[in-house]
Short mmCIF file of C-alpha atoms and ligand atoms in Angstrom, two decimals:
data_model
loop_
_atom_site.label_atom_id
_atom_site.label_comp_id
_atom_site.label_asym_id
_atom_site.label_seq_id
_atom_site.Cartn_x
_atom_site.Cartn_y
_atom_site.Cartn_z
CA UNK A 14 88.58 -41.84 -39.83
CA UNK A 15 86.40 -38.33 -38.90
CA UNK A 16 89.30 -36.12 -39.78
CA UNK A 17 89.74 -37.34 -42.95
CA UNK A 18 86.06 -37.07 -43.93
CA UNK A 19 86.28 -33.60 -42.07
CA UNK A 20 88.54 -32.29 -45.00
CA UNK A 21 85.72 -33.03 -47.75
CA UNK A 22 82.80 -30.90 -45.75
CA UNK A 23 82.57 -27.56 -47.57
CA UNK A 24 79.21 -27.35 -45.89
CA UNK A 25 77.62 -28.59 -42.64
CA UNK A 26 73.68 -27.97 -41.12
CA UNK A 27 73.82 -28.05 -37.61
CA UNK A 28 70.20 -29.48 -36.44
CA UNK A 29 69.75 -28.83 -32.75
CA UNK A 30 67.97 -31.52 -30.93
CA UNK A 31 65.91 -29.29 -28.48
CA UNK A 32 64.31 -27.97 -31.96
CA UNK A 33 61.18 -28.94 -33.71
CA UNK A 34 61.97 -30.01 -37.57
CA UNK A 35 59.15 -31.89 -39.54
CA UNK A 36 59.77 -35.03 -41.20
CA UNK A 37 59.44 -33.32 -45.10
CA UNK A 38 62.01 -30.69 -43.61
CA UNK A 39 64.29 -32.63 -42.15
CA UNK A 40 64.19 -35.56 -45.85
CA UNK A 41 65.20 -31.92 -47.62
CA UNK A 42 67.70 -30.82 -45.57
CA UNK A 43 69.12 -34.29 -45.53
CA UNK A 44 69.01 -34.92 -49.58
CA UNK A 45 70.49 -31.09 -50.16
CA UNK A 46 73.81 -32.06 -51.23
CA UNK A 47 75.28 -30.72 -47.63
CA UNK A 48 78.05 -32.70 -46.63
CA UNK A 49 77.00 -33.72 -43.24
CA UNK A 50 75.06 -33.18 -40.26
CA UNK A 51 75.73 -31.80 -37.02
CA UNK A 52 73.54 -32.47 -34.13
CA UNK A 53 74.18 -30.30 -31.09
CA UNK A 54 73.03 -27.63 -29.23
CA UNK A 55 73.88 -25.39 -25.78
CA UNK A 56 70.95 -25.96 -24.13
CA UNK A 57 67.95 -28.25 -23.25
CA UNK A 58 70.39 -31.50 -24.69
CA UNK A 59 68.78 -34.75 -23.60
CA UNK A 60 69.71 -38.09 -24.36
CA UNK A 61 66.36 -38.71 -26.04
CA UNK A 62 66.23 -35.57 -27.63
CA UNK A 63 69.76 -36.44 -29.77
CA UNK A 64 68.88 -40.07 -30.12
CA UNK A 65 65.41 -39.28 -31.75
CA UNK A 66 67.21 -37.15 -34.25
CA UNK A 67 70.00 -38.96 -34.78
CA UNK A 68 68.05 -42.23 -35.84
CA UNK A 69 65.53 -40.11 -38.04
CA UNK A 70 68.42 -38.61 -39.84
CA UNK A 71 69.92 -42.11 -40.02
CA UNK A 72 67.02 -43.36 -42.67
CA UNK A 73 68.88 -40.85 -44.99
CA UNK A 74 72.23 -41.44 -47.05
CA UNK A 75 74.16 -38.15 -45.69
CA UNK A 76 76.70 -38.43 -42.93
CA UNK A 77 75.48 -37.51 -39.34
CA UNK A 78 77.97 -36.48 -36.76
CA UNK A 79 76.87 -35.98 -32.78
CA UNK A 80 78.32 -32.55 -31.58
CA UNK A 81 78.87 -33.29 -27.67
CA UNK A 82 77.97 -30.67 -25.63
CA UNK A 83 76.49 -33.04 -22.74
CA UNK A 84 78.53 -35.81 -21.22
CA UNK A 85 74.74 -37.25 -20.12
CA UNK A 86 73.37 -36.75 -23.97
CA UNK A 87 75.99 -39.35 -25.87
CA UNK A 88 74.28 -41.55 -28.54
CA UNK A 89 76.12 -44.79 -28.96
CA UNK A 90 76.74 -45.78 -33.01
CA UNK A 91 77.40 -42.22 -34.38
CA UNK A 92 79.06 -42.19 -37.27
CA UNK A 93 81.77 -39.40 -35.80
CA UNK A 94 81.21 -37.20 -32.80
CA UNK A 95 82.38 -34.05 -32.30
CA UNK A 96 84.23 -32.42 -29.10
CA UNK A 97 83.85 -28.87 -28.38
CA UNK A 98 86.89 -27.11 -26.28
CA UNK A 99 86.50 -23.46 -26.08
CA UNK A 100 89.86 -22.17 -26.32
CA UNK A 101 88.86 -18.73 -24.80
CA UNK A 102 85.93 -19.46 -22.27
CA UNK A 103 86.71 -17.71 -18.90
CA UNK A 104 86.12 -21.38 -17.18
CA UNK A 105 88.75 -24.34 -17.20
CA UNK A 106 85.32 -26.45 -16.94
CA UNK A 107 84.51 -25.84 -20.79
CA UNK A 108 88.40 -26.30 -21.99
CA UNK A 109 89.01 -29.57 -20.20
CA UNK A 110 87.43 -30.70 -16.86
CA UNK A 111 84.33 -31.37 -18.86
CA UNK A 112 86.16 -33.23 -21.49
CA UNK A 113 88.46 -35.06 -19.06
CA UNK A 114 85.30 -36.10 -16.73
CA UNK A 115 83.99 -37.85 -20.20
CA UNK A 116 86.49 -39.59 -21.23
CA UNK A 117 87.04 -40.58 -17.26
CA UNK A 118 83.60 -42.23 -18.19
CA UNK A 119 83.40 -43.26 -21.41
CA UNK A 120 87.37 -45.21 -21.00
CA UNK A 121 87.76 -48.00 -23.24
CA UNK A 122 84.52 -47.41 -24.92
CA UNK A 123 85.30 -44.65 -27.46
CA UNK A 124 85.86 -44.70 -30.69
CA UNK A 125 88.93 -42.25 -31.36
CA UNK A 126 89.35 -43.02 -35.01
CA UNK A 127 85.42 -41.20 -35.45
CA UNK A 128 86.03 -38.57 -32.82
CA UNK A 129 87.70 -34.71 -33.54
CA UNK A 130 88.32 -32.08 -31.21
CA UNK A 131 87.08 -28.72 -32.12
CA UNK A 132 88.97 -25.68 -31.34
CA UNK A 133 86.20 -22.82 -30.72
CA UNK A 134 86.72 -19.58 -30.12
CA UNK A 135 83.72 -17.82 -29.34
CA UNK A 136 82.92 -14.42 -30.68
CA UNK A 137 79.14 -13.16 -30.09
CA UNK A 138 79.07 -12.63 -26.10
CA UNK A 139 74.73 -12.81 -26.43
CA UNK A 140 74.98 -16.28 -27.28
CA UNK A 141 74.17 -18.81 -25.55
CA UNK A 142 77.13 -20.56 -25.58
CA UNK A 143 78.97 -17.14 -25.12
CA UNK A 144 77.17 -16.38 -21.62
CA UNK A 145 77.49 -20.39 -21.10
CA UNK A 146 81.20 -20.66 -21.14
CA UNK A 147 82.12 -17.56 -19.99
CA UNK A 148 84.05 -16.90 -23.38
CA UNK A 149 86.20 -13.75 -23.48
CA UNK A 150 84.68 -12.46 -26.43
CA UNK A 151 86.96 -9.29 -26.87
CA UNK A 152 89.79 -10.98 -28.97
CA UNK A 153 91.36 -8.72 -31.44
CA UNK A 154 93.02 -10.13 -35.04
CA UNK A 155 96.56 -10.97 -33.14
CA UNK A 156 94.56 -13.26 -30.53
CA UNK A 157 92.28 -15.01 -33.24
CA UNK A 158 95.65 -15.69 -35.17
CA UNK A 159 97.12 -17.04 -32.31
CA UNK A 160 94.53 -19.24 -30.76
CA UNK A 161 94.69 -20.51 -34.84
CA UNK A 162 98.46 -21.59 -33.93
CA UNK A 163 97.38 -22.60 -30.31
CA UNK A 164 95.10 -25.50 -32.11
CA UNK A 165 96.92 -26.19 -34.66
CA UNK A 166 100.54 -26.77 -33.34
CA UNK A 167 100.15 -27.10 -29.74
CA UNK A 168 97.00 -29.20 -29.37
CA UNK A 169 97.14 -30.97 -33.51
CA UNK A 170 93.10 -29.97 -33.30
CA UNK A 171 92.00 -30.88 -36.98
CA UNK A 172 89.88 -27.77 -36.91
CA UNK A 173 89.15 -24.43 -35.29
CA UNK A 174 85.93 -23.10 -34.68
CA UNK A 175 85.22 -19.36 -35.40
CA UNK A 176 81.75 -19.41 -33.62
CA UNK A 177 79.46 -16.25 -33.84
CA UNK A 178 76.34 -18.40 -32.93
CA UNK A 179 73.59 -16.05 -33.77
CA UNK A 180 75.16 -13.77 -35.12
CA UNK A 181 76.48 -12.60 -38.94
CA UNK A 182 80.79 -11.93 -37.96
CA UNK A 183 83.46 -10.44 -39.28
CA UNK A 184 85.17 -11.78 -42.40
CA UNK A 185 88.48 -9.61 -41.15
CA UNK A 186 88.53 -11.86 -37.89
CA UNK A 187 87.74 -15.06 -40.22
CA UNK A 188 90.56 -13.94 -42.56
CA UNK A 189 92.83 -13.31 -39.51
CA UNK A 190 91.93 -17.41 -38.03
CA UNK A 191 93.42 -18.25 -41.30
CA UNK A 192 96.44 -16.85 -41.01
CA UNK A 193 97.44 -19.06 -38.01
CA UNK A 194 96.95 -22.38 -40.09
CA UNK A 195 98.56 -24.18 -41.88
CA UNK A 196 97.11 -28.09 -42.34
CA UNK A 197 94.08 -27.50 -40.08
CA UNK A 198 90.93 -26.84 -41.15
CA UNK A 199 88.75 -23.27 -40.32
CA UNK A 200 85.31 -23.79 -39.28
CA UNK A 201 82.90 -21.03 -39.56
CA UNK A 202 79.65 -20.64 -37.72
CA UNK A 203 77.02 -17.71 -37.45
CA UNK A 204 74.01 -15.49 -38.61
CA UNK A 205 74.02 -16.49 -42.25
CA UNK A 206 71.01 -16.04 -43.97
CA UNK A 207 72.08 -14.31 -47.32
CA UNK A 208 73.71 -15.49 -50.21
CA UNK A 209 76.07 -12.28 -50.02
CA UNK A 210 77.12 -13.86 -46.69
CA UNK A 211 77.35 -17.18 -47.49
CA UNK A 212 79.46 -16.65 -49.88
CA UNK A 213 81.72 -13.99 -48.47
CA UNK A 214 82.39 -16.74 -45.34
CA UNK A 215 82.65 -19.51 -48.20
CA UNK A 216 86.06 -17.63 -49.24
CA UNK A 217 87.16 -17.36 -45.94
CA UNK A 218 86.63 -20.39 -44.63
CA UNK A 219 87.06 -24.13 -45.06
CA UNK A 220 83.82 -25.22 -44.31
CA UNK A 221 80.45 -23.09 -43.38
CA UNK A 222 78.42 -24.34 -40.29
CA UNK A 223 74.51 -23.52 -41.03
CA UNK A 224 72.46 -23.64 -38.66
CA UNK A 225 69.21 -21.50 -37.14
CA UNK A 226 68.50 -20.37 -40.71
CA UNK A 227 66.75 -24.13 -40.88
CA UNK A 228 64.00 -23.28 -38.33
CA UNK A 229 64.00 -19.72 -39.61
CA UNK A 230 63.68 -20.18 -43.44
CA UNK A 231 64.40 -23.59 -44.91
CA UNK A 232 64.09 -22.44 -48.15
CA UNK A 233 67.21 -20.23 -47.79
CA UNK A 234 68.98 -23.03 -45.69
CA UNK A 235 68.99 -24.96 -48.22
CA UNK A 236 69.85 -22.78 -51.14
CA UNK A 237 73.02 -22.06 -48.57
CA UNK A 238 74.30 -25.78 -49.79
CA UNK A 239 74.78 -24.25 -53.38
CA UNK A 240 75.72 -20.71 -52.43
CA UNK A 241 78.63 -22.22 -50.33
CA UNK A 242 79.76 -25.14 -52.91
CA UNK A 243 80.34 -22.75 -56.11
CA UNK A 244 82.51 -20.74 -53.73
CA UNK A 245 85.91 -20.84 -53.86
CA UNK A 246 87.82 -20.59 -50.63
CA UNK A 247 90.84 -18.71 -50.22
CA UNK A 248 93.03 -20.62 -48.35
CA UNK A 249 94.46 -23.89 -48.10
CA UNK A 250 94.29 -24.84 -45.10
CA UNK A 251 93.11 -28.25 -44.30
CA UNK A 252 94.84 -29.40 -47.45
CA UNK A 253 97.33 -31.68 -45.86
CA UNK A 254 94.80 -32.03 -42.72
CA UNK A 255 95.81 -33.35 -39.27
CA UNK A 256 95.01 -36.75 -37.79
C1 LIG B 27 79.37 -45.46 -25.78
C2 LIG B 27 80.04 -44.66 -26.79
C3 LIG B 27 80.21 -45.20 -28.14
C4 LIG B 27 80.46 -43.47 -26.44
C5 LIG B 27 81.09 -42.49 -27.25
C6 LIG B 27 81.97 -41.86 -26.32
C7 LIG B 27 82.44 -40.53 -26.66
C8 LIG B 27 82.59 -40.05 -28.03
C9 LIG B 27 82.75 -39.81 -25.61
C10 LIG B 27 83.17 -38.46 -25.74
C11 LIG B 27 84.03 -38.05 -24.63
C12 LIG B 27 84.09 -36.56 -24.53
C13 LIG B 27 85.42 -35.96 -24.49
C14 LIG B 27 82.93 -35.83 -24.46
C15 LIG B 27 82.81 -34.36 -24.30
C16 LIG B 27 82.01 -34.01 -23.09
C17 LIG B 27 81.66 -32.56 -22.94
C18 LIG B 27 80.40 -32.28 -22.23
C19 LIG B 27 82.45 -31.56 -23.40
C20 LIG B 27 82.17 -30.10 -23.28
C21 LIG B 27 81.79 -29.51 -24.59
C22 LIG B 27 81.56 -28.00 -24.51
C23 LIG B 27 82.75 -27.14 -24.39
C24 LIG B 27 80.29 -27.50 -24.56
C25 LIG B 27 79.94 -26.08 -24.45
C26 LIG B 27 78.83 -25.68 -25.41
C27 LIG B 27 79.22 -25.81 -26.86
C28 LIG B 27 80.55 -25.38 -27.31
C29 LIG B 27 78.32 -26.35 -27.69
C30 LIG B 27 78.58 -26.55 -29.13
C31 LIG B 27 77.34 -26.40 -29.95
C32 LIG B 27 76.86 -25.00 -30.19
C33 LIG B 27 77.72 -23.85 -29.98
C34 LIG B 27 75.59 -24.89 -30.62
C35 LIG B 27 74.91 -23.60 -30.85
O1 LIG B 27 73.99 -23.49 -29.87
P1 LIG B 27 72.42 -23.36 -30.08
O2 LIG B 27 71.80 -24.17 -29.00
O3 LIG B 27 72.03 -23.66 -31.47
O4 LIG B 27 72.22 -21.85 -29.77
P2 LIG B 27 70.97 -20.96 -30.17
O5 LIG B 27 69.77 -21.60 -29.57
O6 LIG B 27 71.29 -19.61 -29.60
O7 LIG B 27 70.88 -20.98 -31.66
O1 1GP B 28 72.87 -21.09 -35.83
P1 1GP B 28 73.80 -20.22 -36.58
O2 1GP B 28 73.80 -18.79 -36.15
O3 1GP B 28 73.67 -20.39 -38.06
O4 1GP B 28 75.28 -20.75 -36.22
C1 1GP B 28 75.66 -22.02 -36.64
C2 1GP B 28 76.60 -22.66 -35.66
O5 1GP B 28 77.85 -22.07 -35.71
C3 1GP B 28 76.08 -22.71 -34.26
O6 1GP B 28 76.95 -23.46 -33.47
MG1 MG B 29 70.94 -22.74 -32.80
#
């Protein structure tokens, strides 16, 4: 079952389909100890774009998850996929009509035991997925905490999604996601390309989401795996999990 695999990832590469990554690159960030990988993107998401990654990281031992972002760009035989709902985009579309058109779709034919919603709340209004979804992007600690109860208790998401694509956040507004959970887990994603700030998200959160630092400096990306692992995190959330 994805959610309880979900509770061992400390750290995740996201590897974006519309993205060049050569074959040496992608063997070392597959065989660097990360816990999985997450393919997904905003933009330029093709069907052959995700399966042609998604096989090539197949020849490798390390889990591979398909982050959805594209009703049209679903690779059959995943081993988990991931749904985005973005608790504060401006547009119902991105919370569930694009969601509920899917699974109108897709019907009988998922697998629910290897699919998990994620709860994002997107913080860095320059990103693409920011200008995308329309994502109110001035939330203050109170809102972050609640939208962390929102997921948890209301919709029994497995994880939230503190998403500063792009961009390095705020550990306060990490810190203050935690607070609302209790069981599920806290997702961090954005701008790390530092040691200093892989490990100051490592404490805050349950597991660290890597991503553009692959196509900026491998190197560093993958140094990230160990930075993040001999972290402690604060919390305990995610301990019990959700299913
Ligand atoms: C046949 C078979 C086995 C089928 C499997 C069926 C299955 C699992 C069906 C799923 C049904 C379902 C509910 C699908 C979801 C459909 C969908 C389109 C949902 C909307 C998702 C959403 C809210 C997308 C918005 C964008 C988003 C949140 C993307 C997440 C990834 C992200 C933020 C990447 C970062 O972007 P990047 O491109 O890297 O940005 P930069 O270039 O700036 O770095
Ligand atoms: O690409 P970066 O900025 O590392 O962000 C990772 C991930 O949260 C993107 O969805
Ligand atoms: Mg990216």
């Amino acid at each position: 079952m994805l959610t309880e695999r979900m509770k061992k990832w400390r750290h995740v590469f996201k590897l974006d389909p519309n993205r060049t990554l050569s074959e040496k690159s992608l063997e070392k960030v597959c065989t660097s100890g990360t816990d999985a990988v997450i393919v997904g993107g905003t933009d330029g998401i093709t069907y052959q774009n995700s399966r042609d990654l998604i096989e090539r990281i197949a020849e490798y031992p390390v889990e591979s998850v398909q982050e959805i972002s594209a009703e049209s760009a679903v690779v059959p035989g995943v081993d988990g996929y991931l749904i985005p709902v973005v608790l504060n985009s401006g547009s119902l579309h991105w919370v569930l009509k694009a969601q509920h058109r899917a699974i109108r779709k897709y019907g009988d034919w998922i697998p629910w035991e290897d699919v998990a919603a994620l709860g994002y709340v997107v913080l860095n209004p320059e990103s693409k997925v920011g200008r995308l979804t329309e994502s109110r992007t001035g939330v203050g600690t109170a809102d972050l905490t609640a939208y962390g109860r929102l997921a948890e208790h209301l919709f029994r998401m497995p994880a939230l999604y503190v998403e500063y694509s792009g961009m390095y956040g705020d550990e306060g507004m990490v810190r203050a996601a935690r607070r609302g959970l209790k069981r599920s887990r806290l997702f961090y994603g954005g701008g790390i390309s530092r040691e200093d700030q892989a490990r100051a998200m490592s404490r805050e959160a349950d597991t660290v989401v890597v991503g553009n630092l692959v196509y900026q400096n491998l190197e560093a990306a993958l140094e990230s795996v160990r930075w993040v692992k001999e972290t402690e995190s604060k919390g305990v959330s995610g301990d019990q999990g959700i299913n």
